[in-house]
Tab-separated table of C-alpha atoms in Angstrom:
chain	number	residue	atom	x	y	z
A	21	UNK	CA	-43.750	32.084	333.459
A	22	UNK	CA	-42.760	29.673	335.986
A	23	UNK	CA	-40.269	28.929	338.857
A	24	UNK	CA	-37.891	31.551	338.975
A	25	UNK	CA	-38.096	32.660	342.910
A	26	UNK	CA	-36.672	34.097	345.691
A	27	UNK	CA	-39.484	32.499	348.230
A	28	UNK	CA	-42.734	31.096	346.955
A	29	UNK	CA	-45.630	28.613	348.039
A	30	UNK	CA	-47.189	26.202	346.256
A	31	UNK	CA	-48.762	23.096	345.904
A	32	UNK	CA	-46.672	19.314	345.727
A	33	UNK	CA	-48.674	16.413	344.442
A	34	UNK	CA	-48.393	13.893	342.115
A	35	UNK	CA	-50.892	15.810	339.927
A	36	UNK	CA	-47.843	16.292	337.289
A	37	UNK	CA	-45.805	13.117	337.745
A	38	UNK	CA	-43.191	15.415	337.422
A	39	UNK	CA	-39.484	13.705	337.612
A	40	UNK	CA	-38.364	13.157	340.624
A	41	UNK	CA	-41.647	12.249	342.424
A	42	UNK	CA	-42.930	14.585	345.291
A	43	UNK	CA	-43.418	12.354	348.346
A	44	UNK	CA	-45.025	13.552	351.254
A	45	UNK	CA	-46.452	17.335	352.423
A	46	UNK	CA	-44.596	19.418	355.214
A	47	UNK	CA	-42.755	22.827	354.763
A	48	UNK	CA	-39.738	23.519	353.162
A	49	UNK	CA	-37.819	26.657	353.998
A	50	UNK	CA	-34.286	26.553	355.188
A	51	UNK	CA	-31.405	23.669	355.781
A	52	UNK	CA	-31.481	24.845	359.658
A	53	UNK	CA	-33.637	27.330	361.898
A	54	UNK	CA	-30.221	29.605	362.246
A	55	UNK	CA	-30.244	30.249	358.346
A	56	UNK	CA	-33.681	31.748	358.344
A	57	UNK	CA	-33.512	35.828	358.398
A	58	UNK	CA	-35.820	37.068	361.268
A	59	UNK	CA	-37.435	39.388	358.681
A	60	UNK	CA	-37.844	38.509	354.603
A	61	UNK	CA	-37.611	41.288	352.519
A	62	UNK	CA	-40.154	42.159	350.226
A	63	UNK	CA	-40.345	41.900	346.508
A	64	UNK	CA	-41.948	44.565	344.417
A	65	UNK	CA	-45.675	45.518	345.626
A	66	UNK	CA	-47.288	42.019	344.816
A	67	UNK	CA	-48.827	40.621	348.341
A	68	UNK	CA	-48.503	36.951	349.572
A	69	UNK	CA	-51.403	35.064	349.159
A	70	UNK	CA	-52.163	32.768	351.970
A	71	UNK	CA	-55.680	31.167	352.909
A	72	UNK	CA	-57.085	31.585	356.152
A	73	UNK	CA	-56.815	28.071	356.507
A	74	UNK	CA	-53.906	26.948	354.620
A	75	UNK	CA	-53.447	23.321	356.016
A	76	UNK	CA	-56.925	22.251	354.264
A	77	UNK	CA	-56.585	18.364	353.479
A	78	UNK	CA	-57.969	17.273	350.164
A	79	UNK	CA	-60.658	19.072	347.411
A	80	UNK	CA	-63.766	16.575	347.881
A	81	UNK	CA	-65.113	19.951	348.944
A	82	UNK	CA	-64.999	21.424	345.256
A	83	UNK	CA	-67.132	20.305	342.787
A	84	UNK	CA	-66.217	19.359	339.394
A	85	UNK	CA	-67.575	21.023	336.101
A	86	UNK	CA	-69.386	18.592	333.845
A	87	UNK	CA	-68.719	17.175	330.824
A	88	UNK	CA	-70.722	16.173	328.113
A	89	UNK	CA	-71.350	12.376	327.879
A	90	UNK	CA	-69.893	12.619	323.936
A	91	UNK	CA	-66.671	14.090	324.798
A	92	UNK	CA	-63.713	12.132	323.859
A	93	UNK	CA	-62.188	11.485	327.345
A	94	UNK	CA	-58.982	10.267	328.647
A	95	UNK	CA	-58.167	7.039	330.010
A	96	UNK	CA	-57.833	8.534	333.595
A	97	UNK	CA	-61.110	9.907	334.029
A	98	UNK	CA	-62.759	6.433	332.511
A	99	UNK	CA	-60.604	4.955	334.903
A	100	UNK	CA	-59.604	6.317	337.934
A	101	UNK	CA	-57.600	3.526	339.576
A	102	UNK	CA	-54.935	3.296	337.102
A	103	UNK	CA	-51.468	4.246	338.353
A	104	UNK	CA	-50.821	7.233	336.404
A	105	UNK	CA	-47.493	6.993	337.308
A	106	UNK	CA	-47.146	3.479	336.106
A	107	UNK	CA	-48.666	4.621	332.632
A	108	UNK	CA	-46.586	7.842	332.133
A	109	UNK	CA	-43.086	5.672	332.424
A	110	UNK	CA	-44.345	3.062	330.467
A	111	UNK	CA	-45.067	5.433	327.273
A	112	UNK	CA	-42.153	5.824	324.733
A	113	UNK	CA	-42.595	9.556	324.716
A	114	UNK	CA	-42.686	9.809	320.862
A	115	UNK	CA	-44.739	9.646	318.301
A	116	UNK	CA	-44.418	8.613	314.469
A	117	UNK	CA	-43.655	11.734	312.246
A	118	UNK	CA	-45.693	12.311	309.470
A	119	UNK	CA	-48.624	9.902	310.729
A	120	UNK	CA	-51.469	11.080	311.721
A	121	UNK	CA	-50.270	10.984	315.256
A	122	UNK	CA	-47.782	14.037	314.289
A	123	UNK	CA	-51.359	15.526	312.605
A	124	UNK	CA	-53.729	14.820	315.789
A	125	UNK	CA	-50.812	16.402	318.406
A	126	UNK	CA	-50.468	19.753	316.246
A	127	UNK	CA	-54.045	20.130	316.192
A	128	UNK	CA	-54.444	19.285	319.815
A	129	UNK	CA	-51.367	21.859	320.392
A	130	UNK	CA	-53.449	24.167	318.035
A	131	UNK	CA	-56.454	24.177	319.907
A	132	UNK	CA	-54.344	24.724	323.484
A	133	UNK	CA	-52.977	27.385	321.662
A	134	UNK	CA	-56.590	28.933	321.134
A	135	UNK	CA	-57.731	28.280	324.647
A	136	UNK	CA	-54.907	29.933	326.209
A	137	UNK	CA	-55.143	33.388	324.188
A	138	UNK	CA	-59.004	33.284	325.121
A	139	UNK	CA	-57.941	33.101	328.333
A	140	UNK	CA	-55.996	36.050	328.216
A	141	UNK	CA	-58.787	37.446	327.530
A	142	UNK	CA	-60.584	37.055	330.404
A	143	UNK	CA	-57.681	38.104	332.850
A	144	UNK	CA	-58.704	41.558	334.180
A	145	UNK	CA	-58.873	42.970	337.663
A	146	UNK	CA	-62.175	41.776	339.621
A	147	UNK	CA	-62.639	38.770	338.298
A	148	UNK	CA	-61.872	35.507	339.956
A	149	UNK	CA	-59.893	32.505	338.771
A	150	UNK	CA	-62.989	30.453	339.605
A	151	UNK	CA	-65.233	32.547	336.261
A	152	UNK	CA	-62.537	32.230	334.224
A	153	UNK	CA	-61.977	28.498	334.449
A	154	UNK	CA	-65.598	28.106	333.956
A	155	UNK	CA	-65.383	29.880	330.794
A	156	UNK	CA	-62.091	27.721	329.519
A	157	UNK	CA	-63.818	24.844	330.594
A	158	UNK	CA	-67.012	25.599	328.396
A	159	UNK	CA	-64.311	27.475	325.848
A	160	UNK	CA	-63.050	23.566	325.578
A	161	UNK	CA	-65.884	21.761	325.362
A	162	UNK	CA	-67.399	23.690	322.753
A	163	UNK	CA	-64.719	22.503	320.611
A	164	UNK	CA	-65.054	18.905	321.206
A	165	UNK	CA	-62.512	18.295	323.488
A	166	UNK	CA	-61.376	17.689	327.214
A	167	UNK	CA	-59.921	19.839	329.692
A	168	UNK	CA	-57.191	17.755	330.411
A	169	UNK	CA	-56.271	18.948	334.584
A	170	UNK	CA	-60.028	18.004	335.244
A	171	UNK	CA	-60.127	14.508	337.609
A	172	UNK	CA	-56.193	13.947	336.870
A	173	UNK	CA	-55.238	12.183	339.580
A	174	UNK	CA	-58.372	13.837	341.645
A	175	UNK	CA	-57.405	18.130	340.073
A	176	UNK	CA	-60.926	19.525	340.276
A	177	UNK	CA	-60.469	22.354	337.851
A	178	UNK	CA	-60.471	22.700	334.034
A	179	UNK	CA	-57.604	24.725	334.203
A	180	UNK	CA	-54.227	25.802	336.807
A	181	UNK	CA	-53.295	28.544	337.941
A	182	UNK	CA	-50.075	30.161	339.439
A	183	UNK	CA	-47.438	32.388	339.474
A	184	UNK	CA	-44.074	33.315	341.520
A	185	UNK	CA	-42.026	35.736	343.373
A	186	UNK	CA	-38.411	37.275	342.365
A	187	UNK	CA	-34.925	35.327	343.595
A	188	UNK	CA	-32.647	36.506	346.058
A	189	UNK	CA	-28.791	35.264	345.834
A	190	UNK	CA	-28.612	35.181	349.555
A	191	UNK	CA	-32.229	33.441	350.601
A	192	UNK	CA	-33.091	29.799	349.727
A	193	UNK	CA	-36.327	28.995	347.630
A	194	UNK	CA	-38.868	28.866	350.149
A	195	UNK	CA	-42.114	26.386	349.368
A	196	UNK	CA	-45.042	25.657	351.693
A	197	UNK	CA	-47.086	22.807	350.403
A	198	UNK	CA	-50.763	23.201	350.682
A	199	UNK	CA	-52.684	20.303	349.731
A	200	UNK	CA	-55.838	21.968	348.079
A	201	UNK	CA	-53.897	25.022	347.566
A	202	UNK	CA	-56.716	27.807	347.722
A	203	UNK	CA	-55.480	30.680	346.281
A	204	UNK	CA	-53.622	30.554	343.249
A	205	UNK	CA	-51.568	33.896	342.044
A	206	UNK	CA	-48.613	35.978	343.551
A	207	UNK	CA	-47.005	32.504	345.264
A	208	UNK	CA	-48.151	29.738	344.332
A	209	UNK	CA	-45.475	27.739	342.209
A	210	UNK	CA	-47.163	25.204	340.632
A	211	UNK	CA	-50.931	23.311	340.065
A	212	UNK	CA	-52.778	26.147	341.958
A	213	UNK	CA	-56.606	25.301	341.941
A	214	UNK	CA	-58.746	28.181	340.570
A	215	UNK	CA	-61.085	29.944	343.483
A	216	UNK	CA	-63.200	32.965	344.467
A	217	UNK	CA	-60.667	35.726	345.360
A	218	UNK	CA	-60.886	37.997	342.753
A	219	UNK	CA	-57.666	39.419	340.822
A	220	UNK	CA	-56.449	42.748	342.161
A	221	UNK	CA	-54.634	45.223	340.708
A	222	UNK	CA	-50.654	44.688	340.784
A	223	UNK	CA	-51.304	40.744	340.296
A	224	UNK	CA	-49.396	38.365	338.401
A	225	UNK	CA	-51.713	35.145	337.123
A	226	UNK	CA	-50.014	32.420	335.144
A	227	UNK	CA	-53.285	29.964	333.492
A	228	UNK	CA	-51.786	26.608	332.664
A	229	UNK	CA	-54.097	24.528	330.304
A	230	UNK	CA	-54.205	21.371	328.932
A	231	UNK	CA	-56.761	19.753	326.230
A	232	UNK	CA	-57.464	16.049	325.296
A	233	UNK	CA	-58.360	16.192	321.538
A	234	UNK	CA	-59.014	12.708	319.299
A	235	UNK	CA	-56.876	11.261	321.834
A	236	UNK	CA	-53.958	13.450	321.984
A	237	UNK	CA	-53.093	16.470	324.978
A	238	UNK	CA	-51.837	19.777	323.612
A	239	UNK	CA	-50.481	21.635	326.887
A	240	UNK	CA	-49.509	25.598	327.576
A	241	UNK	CA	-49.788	28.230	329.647
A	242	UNK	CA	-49.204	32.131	329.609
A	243	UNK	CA	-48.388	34.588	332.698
A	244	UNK	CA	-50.698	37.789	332.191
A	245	UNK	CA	-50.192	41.084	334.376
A	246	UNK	CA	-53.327	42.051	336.035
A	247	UNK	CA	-53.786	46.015	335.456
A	248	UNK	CA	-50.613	48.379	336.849
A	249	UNK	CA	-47.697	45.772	337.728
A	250	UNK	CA	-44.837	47.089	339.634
A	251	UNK	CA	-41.510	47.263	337.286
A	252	UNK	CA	-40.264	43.838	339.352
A	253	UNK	CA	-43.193	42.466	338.306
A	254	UNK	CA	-42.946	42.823	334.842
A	255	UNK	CA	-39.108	42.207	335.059
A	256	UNK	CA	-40.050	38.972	335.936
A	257	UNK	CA	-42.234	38.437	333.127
A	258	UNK	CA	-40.287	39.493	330.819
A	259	UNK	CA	-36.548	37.528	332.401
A	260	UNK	CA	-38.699	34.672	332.213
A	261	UNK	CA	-39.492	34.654	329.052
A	262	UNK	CA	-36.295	35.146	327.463
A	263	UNK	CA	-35.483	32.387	329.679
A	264	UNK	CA	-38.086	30.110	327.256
A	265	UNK	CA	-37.418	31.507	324.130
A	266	UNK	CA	-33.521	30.991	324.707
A	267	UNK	CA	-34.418	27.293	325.731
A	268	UNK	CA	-36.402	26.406	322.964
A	269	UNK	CA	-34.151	27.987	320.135
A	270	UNK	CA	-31.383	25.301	321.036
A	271	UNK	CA	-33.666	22.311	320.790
A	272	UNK	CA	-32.783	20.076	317.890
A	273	UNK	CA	-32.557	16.553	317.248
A	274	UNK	CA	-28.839	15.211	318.462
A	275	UNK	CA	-28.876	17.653	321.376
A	276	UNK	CA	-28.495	16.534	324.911
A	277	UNK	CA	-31.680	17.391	327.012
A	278	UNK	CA	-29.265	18.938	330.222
A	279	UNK	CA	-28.153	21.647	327.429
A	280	UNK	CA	-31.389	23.094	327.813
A	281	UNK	CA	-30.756	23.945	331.310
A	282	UNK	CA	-27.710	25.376	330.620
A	283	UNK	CA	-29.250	27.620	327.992
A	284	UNK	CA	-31.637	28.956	330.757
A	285	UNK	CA	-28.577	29.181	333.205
A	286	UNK	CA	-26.595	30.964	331.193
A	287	UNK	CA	-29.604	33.831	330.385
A	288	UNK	CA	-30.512	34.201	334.113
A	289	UNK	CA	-26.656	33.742	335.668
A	290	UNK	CA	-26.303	37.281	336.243
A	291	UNK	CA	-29.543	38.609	336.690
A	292	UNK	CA	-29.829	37.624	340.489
A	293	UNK	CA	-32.740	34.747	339.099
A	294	UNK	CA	-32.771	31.125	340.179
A	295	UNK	CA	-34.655	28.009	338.865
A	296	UNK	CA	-36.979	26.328	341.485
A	297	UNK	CA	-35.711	22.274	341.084
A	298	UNK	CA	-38.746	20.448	342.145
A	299	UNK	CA	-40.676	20.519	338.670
A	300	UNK	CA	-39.863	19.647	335.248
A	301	UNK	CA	-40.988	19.671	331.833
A	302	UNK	CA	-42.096	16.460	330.293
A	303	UNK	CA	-43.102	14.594	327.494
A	304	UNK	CA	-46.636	15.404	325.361
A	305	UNK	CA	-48.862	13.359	323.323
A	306	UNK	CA	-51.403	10.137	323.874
A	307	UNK	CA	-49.958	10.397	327.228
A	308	UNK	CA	-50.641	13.328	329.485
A	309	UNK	CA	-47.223	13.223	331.277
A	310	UNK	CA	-44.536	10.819	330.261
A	311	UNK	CA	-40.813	11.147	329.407
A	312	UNK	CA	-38.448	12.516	328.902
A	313	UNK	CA	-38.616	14.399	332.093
A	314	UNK	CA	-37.238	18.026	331.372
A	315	UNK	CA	-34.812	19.243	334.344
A	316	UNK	CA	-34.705	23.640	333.746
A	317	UNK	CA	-32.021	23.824	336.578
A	318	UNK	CA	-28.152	22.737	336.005
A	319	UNK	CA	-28.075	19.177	335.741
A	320	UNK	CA	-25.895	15.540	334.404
A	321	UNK	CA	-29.071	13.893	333.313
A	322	UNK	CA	-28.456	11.861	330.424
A	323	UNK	CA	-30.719	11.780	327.258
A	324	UNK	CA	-30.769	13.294	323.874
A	325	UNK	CA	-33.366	14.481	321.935
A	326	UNK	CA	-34.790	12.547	319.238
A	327	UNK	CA	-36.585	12.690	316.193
A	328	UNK	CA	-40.203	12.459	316.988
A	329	UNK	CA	-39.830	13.656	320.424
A	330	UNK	CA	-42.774	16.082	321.903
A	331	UNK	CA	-41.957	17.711	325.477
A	332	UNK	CA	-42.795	20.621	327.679
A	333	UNK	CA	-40.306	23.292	328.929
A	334	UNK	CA	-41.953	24.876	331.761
A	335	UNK	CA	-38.805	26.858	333.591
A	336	UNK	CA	-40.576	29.737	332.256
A	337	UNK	CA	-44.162	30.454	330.817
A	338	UNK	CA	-44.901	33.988	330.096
C-alpha cells in the first residue's frame, strides 16, 4: 500500500530512478506560507514518526549485511560507478515470451513472492524493522539469490520499508525529504531504510522487497497492520488495495499505460483519497528499474502496453 496521503514524509533519491527524476532535497509542503493551516488535523491514532535528527546527510554510518562471495550479483554492486540511470533508459523493458527469460523472471517473481509472505511473518509489535530485514536478508540468501535494494545506488538495507497517512480534499500532500530517512513506518512514503525503533501497536509497516535471481529481479511489497489498527487505518489498507487490484485487472496488451491511472482514479474519486505524483511504477526484469515508467495519478503519457512487457504498479501495495 503506497502513496495515497493527506500529508506524509519520506525519502527522495534516485534510489528508484523513478520517472521524472527527483533532483535535489529541501521540503515540500505548500505553494505559499498563507496556504498552510496553523494546526493539521490528525488522522486516525497512528503517530508521526520523525527522528531526533531528521536532517542526517548520507548512510556511510550503517553498515551493510554481507553476502556470500557465490551469490549471483547484479551489475551495480560489481560495479558501482555505472550510471544507473543511464542503464535503466537504455533497457527495452521487455523480455522474449516463452524463452527462458519469461521462465527466469516468474521464478525470480516466485521467489519475491516467498520472501514477502515470510516477511509477514515477522511483522508483530516489538520488533524492529532492523531484525526483520536481517532475517529477509538471510531468508534471500539462503535461496541463492540477492537482495536486490542492498548497495543500489548506495541503499544499505536488504529490504524498504514504509507506509502513509490518509488524504484530505482541502490540504496538499505534504513530503519532507530526509536523506537517510531513519524511521520508516506511519510517514514515510517511499525507500524508508529499516532501523531500531521497534513496531508499536496501532502501526502500519509496508516491506518492499526485491530479489536478483539467475540474473533476473522479481519485486513486491505488502502493507501489514501491526496489532489493533484504528478503523482509518485499516480503511486505508483496504482503499488501497482495491485501488491495485482494480489497476491490474485492466492491464492487457493494446491498452494505453495512462488508463491505468484512470482505473485507480476512478476507485478512489469519491472516497476523499489522492495519489502522491512523485513515484511511479516501472519496468521489471534483467534490469532493476527501466521503462516503461508507470504514472498512478491522472496523466497524457503516451505508451501502450505490449506483449512481453513486465512492470510494477506501486499506487498501492497492501
Amino acid at each position: 500500500m503506497h502513496r495515497l496521503t493527506r500529508w506524509s514524509f519520506g525519502l527522495r533519491s534516485n534510489i528508484g530512478l523513478r520517472r521524472p527524476p527527483s533532483k535535489g532535497l529541501g521540503i515540500r509542503k505548500y505553494a505559499s506560507l498563507s496556504d498552510e493551516p496553523e494546526e493539521y488535523e490528525d488522522f486516525g491514532q497512528y503517530s508521526i514518526i520523525l527522528p531526533e535528527e531528521p536532517f542526517v546527510f548520507g548512510v556511510s554510518h550503517i553498515q551493510p549485511l554481507s553476502t556470500p562471495d557465490g551469490i549471483i550479483k547484479p551489475d551495480y554492486v560489481l560495479q558501482p560507478h555505472l550510471s544507473q540511470h543511464d542503464i535503466a533508459n537504455s533497457s527495452p523493458g521487455k523480455i522474449k515470451l516463452n524463452t527462458q527469460e519469461e521462465i527466469r523472471l516468474r521464478e525470480a517473481a516466485k521467489l519475491a513472492k516467498s520472501v514477502r509472505e515470510f516477511a509477514g511473518s515477522l511483522v508483530h509489535v516489538g520488533v524492529t524493522t532492523n531484525e526483520i530485514d536481517r532475517k529477509i536478508h538471510d531468508f534471500i540468501i539462503k535461496h541463492q539469490a540477492y537482495p536486490s535494494p542492498l548497495l543500489y545506488s548506495g541503499f544499505p538495507k536488504s529490504c524498504c520499508t514504509r507506509c502513509v497517512g490518509k488524504a484530505s480534499p482541502d490540504v496538499s500532500v505534504c513530503t519532507l525529504l530526509i536523506p537517510s530517512a531513519p524511521h520508516s513506518i506511519n510517514n514515510i512514503i517511499a525507500h524508508g531504510i529499516p532501523d531500531d525503533r521497534p513496531l508499536e501497536d496501532g502501526d502500519i509497516v509496508n516491506i518492499d522487497v526485491t530479489v536478483y535471481l539467475d540474473g533476473f529481479h522479481g519485486d513486491t511489497s505488502q502493507t501489514f497492520l501491526v496489532g489493533d489498527v484504528d478503523n482509518p487505518g485499516k480503511e486505508l489498507v483496504e482503499i488501497t488495495n482495491m485501488a491495485l487490484q482494480k489497476a491490474i485487472s485492466i492491464c492487457e496488451p493494446g491498452r494505453p499505460f495512462k488508463e491505468i491511472a484512470r482505473a485507480i482514479q476512478d476507485l478512489i474519486g469519491d472516497k476523499n483519497y489522492s495519489v502522491s505524483p512523485q513515484f511511479t511504477g516501472h519496468g521489471i526484469g534483467k534490469v532493476f528499474h527501466s521503462p516503461p515508467w508507470i504514472l498512478h495519478h491522472p496523466n497524457d503519457e503516451p505508451g501502450v502496453m505490449q506483449l512481453g512487457h513486465s512492470f510494477t504498479i506501486e499506487v498501492s501495495r497492501p
